[in-house]
């Protein structure tokens, strides 16, 4: 004979024939070494990857990697309001662009790998319902027939009262004590129902959990009869979290701090199901300083373009740079590790959740840019060319075509002042390459004629005349600079900057002014990489032509 709870369970879930034990066998405990951590990143398929998401995913992947564990990507598509058609691909692309790789889980729109799937919640309905059915059998869950109107009337009444706890519990939980006959009648009448947890918590008791990042957290027990399954049979976040992280054998739930307040609920649910409660680590939010009031605030999808990971892809920030920067935010000891391991792959950093700060971390584009300049300065010309082309093919077709039509010339440009003890640090992202090279391509070059510093027009003309006389495109850097120095004295300039600084009144200027005139004449810039190398690439004809035009125009 079935007892009432068992009868109810059959009534509510007639099609569910499996038991949770079946799933225990389908998803056995993972065979990993002692101390290995299983982590997951669990976004909703919104088609948008927030920088905080990349930050969280990096935490998951590195936590698993540094303990020989497993990280996986689960798509949480139970909230149909947040979902867009293919909201998965953009997220996956964001991870791919920055080299963040999960061991298991969703790999694309409709694809996945791993033995603990399906990794998309909408494909796991039977699992949730099986666990739900078992809770009903144990008297730990019940159907609720309250309508949306009834629930909002309840909320209103609670708001107008001085009740400290609000929600469906105690005397408010009208359906908690319906008899089996009443339930049968409601079902026969075709009334829609949700499934609620029958909480036995009491708000004068505390639940304590150890958050790995924040330490001991003490909160009142959950008293709310939370919805587990919505009326369409789809689970709420709370219930899906418990079922999925149990059967996917997650050991460490790393998630945003906005979930701290729900944790007592989750712990109660894990216990009701008879499952081991995972370890929790609630990560801080990614913040920025507001441009207007200078206050710290959350990086916002609406206000801040840099909140989207795609922003960094479009700008051409190398993946190494963004990861390096995020790691400096993630772990306080990353910079020390980097100093000791200058050439190691950032993903081999022995990440430690305990070293993560619990307060919001400040995302600073300027710091990211500095880190990126440093990283790019260590790349050789071939790499810079390859990465620039790869970026430009999608984001700047004009640049791509120019560089692609003569790759040797482009390589020459990008190799200037690179692969040497003191490389230039002027490029932070591939979208900046174009700004650095217009004088190499007639298609991009609009000459500007101006006099650098305090050089007069007559002096500039004399410098150009002299330079055209001695210019030899075969001179190497040293010979070239020796010639520039030799030009100085006869023109009233000094080759010695120190001497000039001592007695400026004795000279028209110093060697830097002389080379500046030539630099501006050839490139329209006062600051460029090595000028001798630039002229060699441009070829004699072009250099002479630019020198002559400059002379005429000033
Ligand atoms: N889908 C949840 C979110 O997007 C994930 C929270 C979690 O990691 O458990 O916030």
CSV table of C-alpha atoms in Angstrom, one decimal, residues 143-388:
chain,number,residue,atom,x,y,z
A,143,UNK,CA,2.2,21.1,-5.0
A,144,UNK,CA,1.1,24.7,-4.7
A,145,UNK,CA,-2.0,25.9,-6.6
A,146,UNK,CA,-1.8,29.5,-5.6
A,147,UNK,CA,-2.3,31.8,-8.6
A,148,UNK,CA,-0.1,34.7,-9.5
A,149,UNK,CA,-2.8,37.1,-8.2
A,150,UNK,CA,-3.0,35.3,-4.9
A,151,UNK,CA,0.8,35.4,-4.5
A,152,UNK,CA,1.0,39.1,-5.3
A,153,UNK,CA,-1.8,39.8,-2.8
A,154,UNK,CA,0.2,37.9,-0.3
A,155,UNK,CA,3.3,39.9,-1.0
A,156,UNK,CA,1.4,43.2,-0.8
A,157,UNK,CA,0.0,42.2,2.6
A,158,UNK,CA,3.4,41.3,3.8
A,159,UNK,CA,4.8,44.6,2.7
A,160,UNK,CA,2.1,46.4,4.5
A,161,UNK,CA,2.8,44.4,7.7
A,162,UNK,CA,5.8,44.5,9.9
A,163,UNK,CA,6.8,40.9,9.0
A,164,UNK,CA,10.6,40.6,8.9
A,165,UNK,CA,10.6,37.6,6.7
A,166,UNK,CA,8.7,37.7,3.5
A,167,UNK,CA,7.7,34.9,1.2
A,168,UNK,CA,5.8,31.7,1.2
A,169,UNK,CA,6.1,30.1,4.6
A,170,UNK,CA,4.3,29.4,7.8
A,171,UNK,CA,0.7,30.8,7.9
A,172,UNK,CA,1.2,32.3,4.4
A,173,UNK,CA,1.9,28.9,2.9
A,174,UNK,CA,-1.7,28.1,2.1
A,175,UNK,CA,-1.1,24.9,0.1
A,176,UNK,CA,1.4,23.4,2.6
A,177,UNK,CA,-1.3,21.4,4.4
A,178,UNK,CA,-3.7,20.6,1.7
A,179,UNK,CA,-5.1,17.0,2.1
A,180,UNK,CA,-4.6,14.4,-0.5
A,181,UNK,CA,-8.2,14.7,-1.5
A,182,UNK,CA,-8.0,18.5,-1.9
A,183,UNK,CA,-5.0,18.1,-4.1
A,184,UNK,CA,-6.7,15.4,-6.1
A,185,UNK,CA,-9.6,17.7,-6.6
A,186,UNK,CA,-7.4,20.6,-7.7
A,187,UNK,CA,-5.6,18.4,-10.2
A,188,UNK,CA,-8.9,17.0,-11.5
A,189,UNK,CA,-10.0,20.6,-12.0
A,190,UNK,CA,-6.9,21.1,-14.1
A,191,UNK,CA,-5.5,23.8,-11.9
A,192,UNK,CA,-1.8,24.6,-12.7
A,193,UNK,CA,0.6,23.9,-9.9
A,194,UNK,CA,4.2,24.5,-8.9
A,195,UNK,CA,6.2,22.2,-6.6
A,196,UNK,CA,7.4,23.7,-3.4
A,197,UNK,CA,10.0,22.7,-0.9
A,198,UNK,CA,8.5,21.9,2.6
A,199,UNK,CA,11.1,23.8,4.7
A,200,UNK,CA,11.7,22.7,8.3
A,201,UNK,CA,14.0,25.7,8.9
A,202,UNK,CA,13.5,28.1,11.7
A,203,UNK,CA,14.7,31.7,11.7
A,204,UNK,CA,15.9,31.5,15.2
A,205,UNK,CA,18.4,28.9,14.2
A,206,UNK,CA,21.6,29.7,12.3
A,207,UNK,CA,23.2,28.0,9.4
A,208,UNK,CA,27.0,28.4,9.2
A,209,UNK,CA,29.1,27.7,6.1
A,210,UNK,CA,32.7,28.3,5.3
A,211,UNK,CA,33.1,30.4,2.2
A,212,UNK,CA,36.5,29.8,0.8
A,213,UNK,CA,37.0,33.4,-0.1
A,214,UNK,CA,35.1,35.1,2.8
A,215,UNK,CA,35.6,32.7,5.7
A,216,UNK,CA,32.8,31.7,8.1
A,217,UNK,CA,29.4,33.1,7.1
A,218,UNK,CA,26.5,32.8,9.6
A,219,UNK,CA,22.9,33.4,8.5
A,220,UNK,CA,19.5,32.5,9.7
A,221,UNK,CA,18.2,29.1,8.4
A,222,UNK,CA,15.9,29.1,5.4
A,223,UNK,CA,12.3,29.1,6.4
A,224,UNK,CA,10.7,29.7,2.9
A,225,UNK,CA,8.9,27.0,1.0
A,226,UNK,CA,10.8,27.8,-2.2
A,227,UNK,CA,9.5,26.9,-5.6
A,228,UNK,CA,11.4,23.9,-6.9
A,229,UNK,CA,9.6,23.3,-10.2
A,230,UNK,CA,7.6,26.0,-12.0
A,231,UNK,CA,4.2,25.2,-13.4
A,232,UNK,CA,5.7,24.1,-16.7
A,233,UNK,CA,7.9,21.6,-14.9
A,234,UNK,CA,11.0,23.7,-15.3
A,235,UNK,CA,13.2,24.0,-12.2
A,236,UNK,CA,14.1,27.2,-10.5
A,237,UNK,CA,17.8,28.1,-10.2
A,238,UNK,CA,17.8,26.9,-6.7
A,239,UNK,CA,16.6,23.4,-7.4
A,240,UNK,CA,18.6,23.0,-10.6
A,241,UNK,CA,21.8,24.1,-8.8
A,242,UNK,CA,21.3,21.4,-6.3
A,243,UNK,CA,20.5,18.6,-8.7
A,244,UNK,CA,23.1,19.6,-11.3
A,245,UNK,CA,26.0,20.2,-8.9
A,246,UNK,CA,25.2,16.9,-7.2
A,247,UNK,CA,25.0,14.7,-10.3
A,248,UNK,CA,27.8,16.6,-12.1
A,249,UNK,CA,29.9,16.0,-8.9
A,250,UNK,CA,30.9,19.6,-8.5
A,251,UNK,CA,33.1,19.9,-5.4
A,252,UNK,CA,33.5,23.7,-5.4
A,253,UNK,CA,30.7,26.1,-6.4
A,254,UNK,CA,32.4,29.3,-7.4
A,255,UNK,CA,29.8,31.9,-8.2
A,256,UNK,CA,29.0,35.6,-7.9
A,257,UNK,CA,28.5,37.2,-4.4
A,258,UNK,CA,24.9,38.0,-5.3
A,259,UNK,CA,24.2,34.3,-4.4
A,260,UNK,CA,25.4,34.5,-0.8
A,261,UNK,CA,21.9,35.3,0.5
A,262,UNK,CA,20.4,32.2,-1.2
A,263,UNK,CA,23.0,29.8,0.2
A,264,UNK,CA,21.0,28.8,3.3
A,265,UNK,CA,18.2,27.8,1.0
A,266,UNK,CA,20.7,25.7,-1.1
A,267,UNK,CA,22.2,24.0,1.9
A,268,UNK,CA,18.7,23.1,3.1
A,269,UNK,CA,17.9,21.6,-0.3
A,270,UNK,CA,21.1,19.6,-0.5
A,271,UNK,CA,20.4,18.2,3.0
A,272,UNK,CA,16.8,17.4,2.1
A,273,UNK,CA,17.9,15.5,-0.9
A,274,UNK,CA,20.5,13.6,1.1
A,275,UNK,CA,23.4,15.1,-0.9
A,276,UNK,CA,26.8,16.4,0.4
A,277,UNK,CA,26.8,20.2,0.4
A,278,UNK,CA,29.6,21.4,-1.9
A,279,UNK,CA,32.1,24.0,-0.9
A,280,UNK,CA,31.2,27.6,-1.8
A,281,UNK,CA,33.3,30.4,-2.9
A,282,UNK,CA,31.5,33.7,-3.7
A,283,UNK,CA,33.6,35.9,-5.9
A,284,UNK,CA,33.6,39.7,-5.7
A,285,UNK,CA,32.2,41.8,-8.4
A,286,UNK,CA,34.2,43.6,-11.1
A,287,UNK,CA,34.0,47.3,-10.4
A,288,UNK,CA,35.1,50.5,-12.1
A,289,UNK,CA,35.5,54.1,-11.0
A,290,UNK,CA,32.6,56.1,-12.3
A,291,UNK,CA,33.8,58.8,-14.8
A,292,UNK,CA,31.4,61.3,-13.4
A,293,UNK,CA,31.5,61.0,-9.6
A,294,UNK,CA,34.7,58.9,-9.1
A,295,UNK,CA,32.8,56.4,-7.0
A,296,UNK,CA,33.3,52.6,-7.3
A,297,UNK,CA,30.5,50.9,-9.1
A,298,UNK,CA,29.7,47.7,-10.8
A,299,UNK,CA,30.9,47.4,-14.4
A,300,UNK,CA,27.6,47.8,-16.2
A,301,UNK,CA,26.4,46.1,-19.4
A,302,UNK,CA,24.4,49.1,-20.2
A,303,UNK,CA,26.8,51.9,-19.5
A,304,UNK,CA,30.3,50.5,-20.0
A,305,UNK,CA,31.4,49.1,-23.4
A,306,UNK,CA,34.4,47.4,-21.7
A,307,UNK,CA,31.9,45.3,-19.6
A,308,UNK,CA,31.6,43.1,-22.7
A,309,UNK,CA,34.3,40.6,-23.5
A,310,UNK,CA,33.6,41.2,-27.1
A,311,UNK,CA,34.9,44.8,-26.7
A,312,UNK,CA,38.4,43.4,-26.1
A,313,UNK,CA,38.1,41.2,-29.1
A,314,UNK,CA,37.1,44.1,-31.3
A,315,UNK,CA,39.9,46.3,-30.0
A,316,UNK,CA,42.4,43.5,-30.6
A,317,UNK,CA,43.7,43.2,-27.1
A,318,UNK,CA,45.8,40.1,-27.2
A,319,UNK,CA,44.4,37.2,-25.2
A,320,UNK,CA,47.7,37.0,-23.1
A,321,UNK,CA,47.2,40.6,-22.0
A,322,UNK,CA,43.6,40.3,-20.8
A,323,UNK,CA,44.3,37.1,-19.0
A,324,UNK,CA,47.5,38.5,-17.4
A,325,UNK,CA,45.6,41.5,-16.2
A,326,UNK,CA,42.6,39.5,-14.9
A,327,UNK,CA,45.1,37.3,-12.9
A,328,UNK,CA,46.6,40.3,-11.2
A,329,UNK,CA,43.0,41.1,-10.1
A,330,UNK,CA,42.3,37.6,-9.1
A,331,UNK,CA,45.2,36.6,-6.9
A,332,UNK,CA,47.3,38.9,-4.8
A,333,UNK,CA,50.4,36.8,-5.3
A,334,UNK,CA,50.2,36.6,-9.1
A,335,UNK,CA,52.7,39.4,-9.7
A,336,UNK,CA,55.3,37.8,-7.4
A,337,UNK,CA,54.8,34.5,-9.3
A,338,UNK,CA,55.2,36.4,-12.6
A,339,UNK,CA,58.4,38.0,-11.5
A,340,UNK,CA,59.8,34.5,-10.6
A,341,UNK,CA,58.4,32.9,-13.8
A,342,UNK,CA,58.6,35.6,-16.5
A,343,UNK,CA,58.1,33.2,-19.4
A,344,UNK,CA,55.5,30.8,-18.1
A,345,UNK,CA,52.1,30.4,-19.5
A,346,UNK,CA,49.6,32.3,-17.3
A,347,UNK,CA,47.4,29.2,-17.1
A,348,UNK,CA,50.1,27.4,-15.2
A,349,UNK,CA,49.9,29.8,-12.4
A,350,UNK,CA,49.2,27.9,-9.1
A,351,UNK,CA,45.9,29.7,-8.4
A,352,UNK,CA,44.6,29.7,-4.9
A,353,UNK,CA,41.0,30.6,-4.1
A,354,UNK,CA,42.1,31.6,-0.6
A,355,UNK,CA,44.2,34.4,-2.0
A,356,UNK,CA,41.3,36.0,-3.7
A,357,UNK,CA,40.1,39.3,-2.2
A,358,UNK,CA,36.5,39.4,-1.1
A,359,UNK,CA,36.0,43.1,-1.9
A,360,UNK,CA,35.1,44.2,-5.4
A,361,UNK,CA,38.1,44.4,-7.7
A,362,UNK,CA,38.7,47.5,-9.7
A,363,UNK,CA,38.9,47.0,-13.5
A,364,UNK,CA,41.3,49.6,-14.8
A,365,UNK,CA,41.7,50.0,-18.5
A,366,UNK,CA,44.9,52.0,-18.2
A,367,UNK,CA,46.6,49.2,-16.2
A,368,UNK,CA,45.4,46.7,-18.8
A,369,UNK,CA,46.9,48.8,-21.5
A,370,UNK,CA,50.2,49.0,-19.8
A,371,UNK,CA,50.4,45.3,-19.3
A,372,UNK,CA,49.4,44.8,-22.9
A,373,UNK,CA,52.2,47.1,-24.2
A,374,UNK,CA,54.7,45.2,-22.2
A,375,UNK,CA,53.4,41.8,-23.5
A,376,UNK,CA,53.4,43.0,-27.2
A,377,UNK,CA,56.8,44.5,-26.8
A,378,UNK,CA,58.2,41.0,-26.1
A,379,UNK,CA,56.7,39.5,-29.3
A,380,UNK,CA,58.8,39.3,-32.4
A,381,UNK,CA,57.9,40.9,-35.7
A,382,UNK,CA,56.5,37.7,-37.1
A,383,UNK,CA,54.1,37.2,-34.2
A,384,UNK,CA,53.0,40.9,-34.3
A,385,UNK,CA,52.3,40.6,-38.0
A,386,UNK,CA,50.5,37.3,-37.7
A,387,UNK,CA,48.3,38.6,-34.9
A,388,UNK,CA,47.6,41.9,-36.5
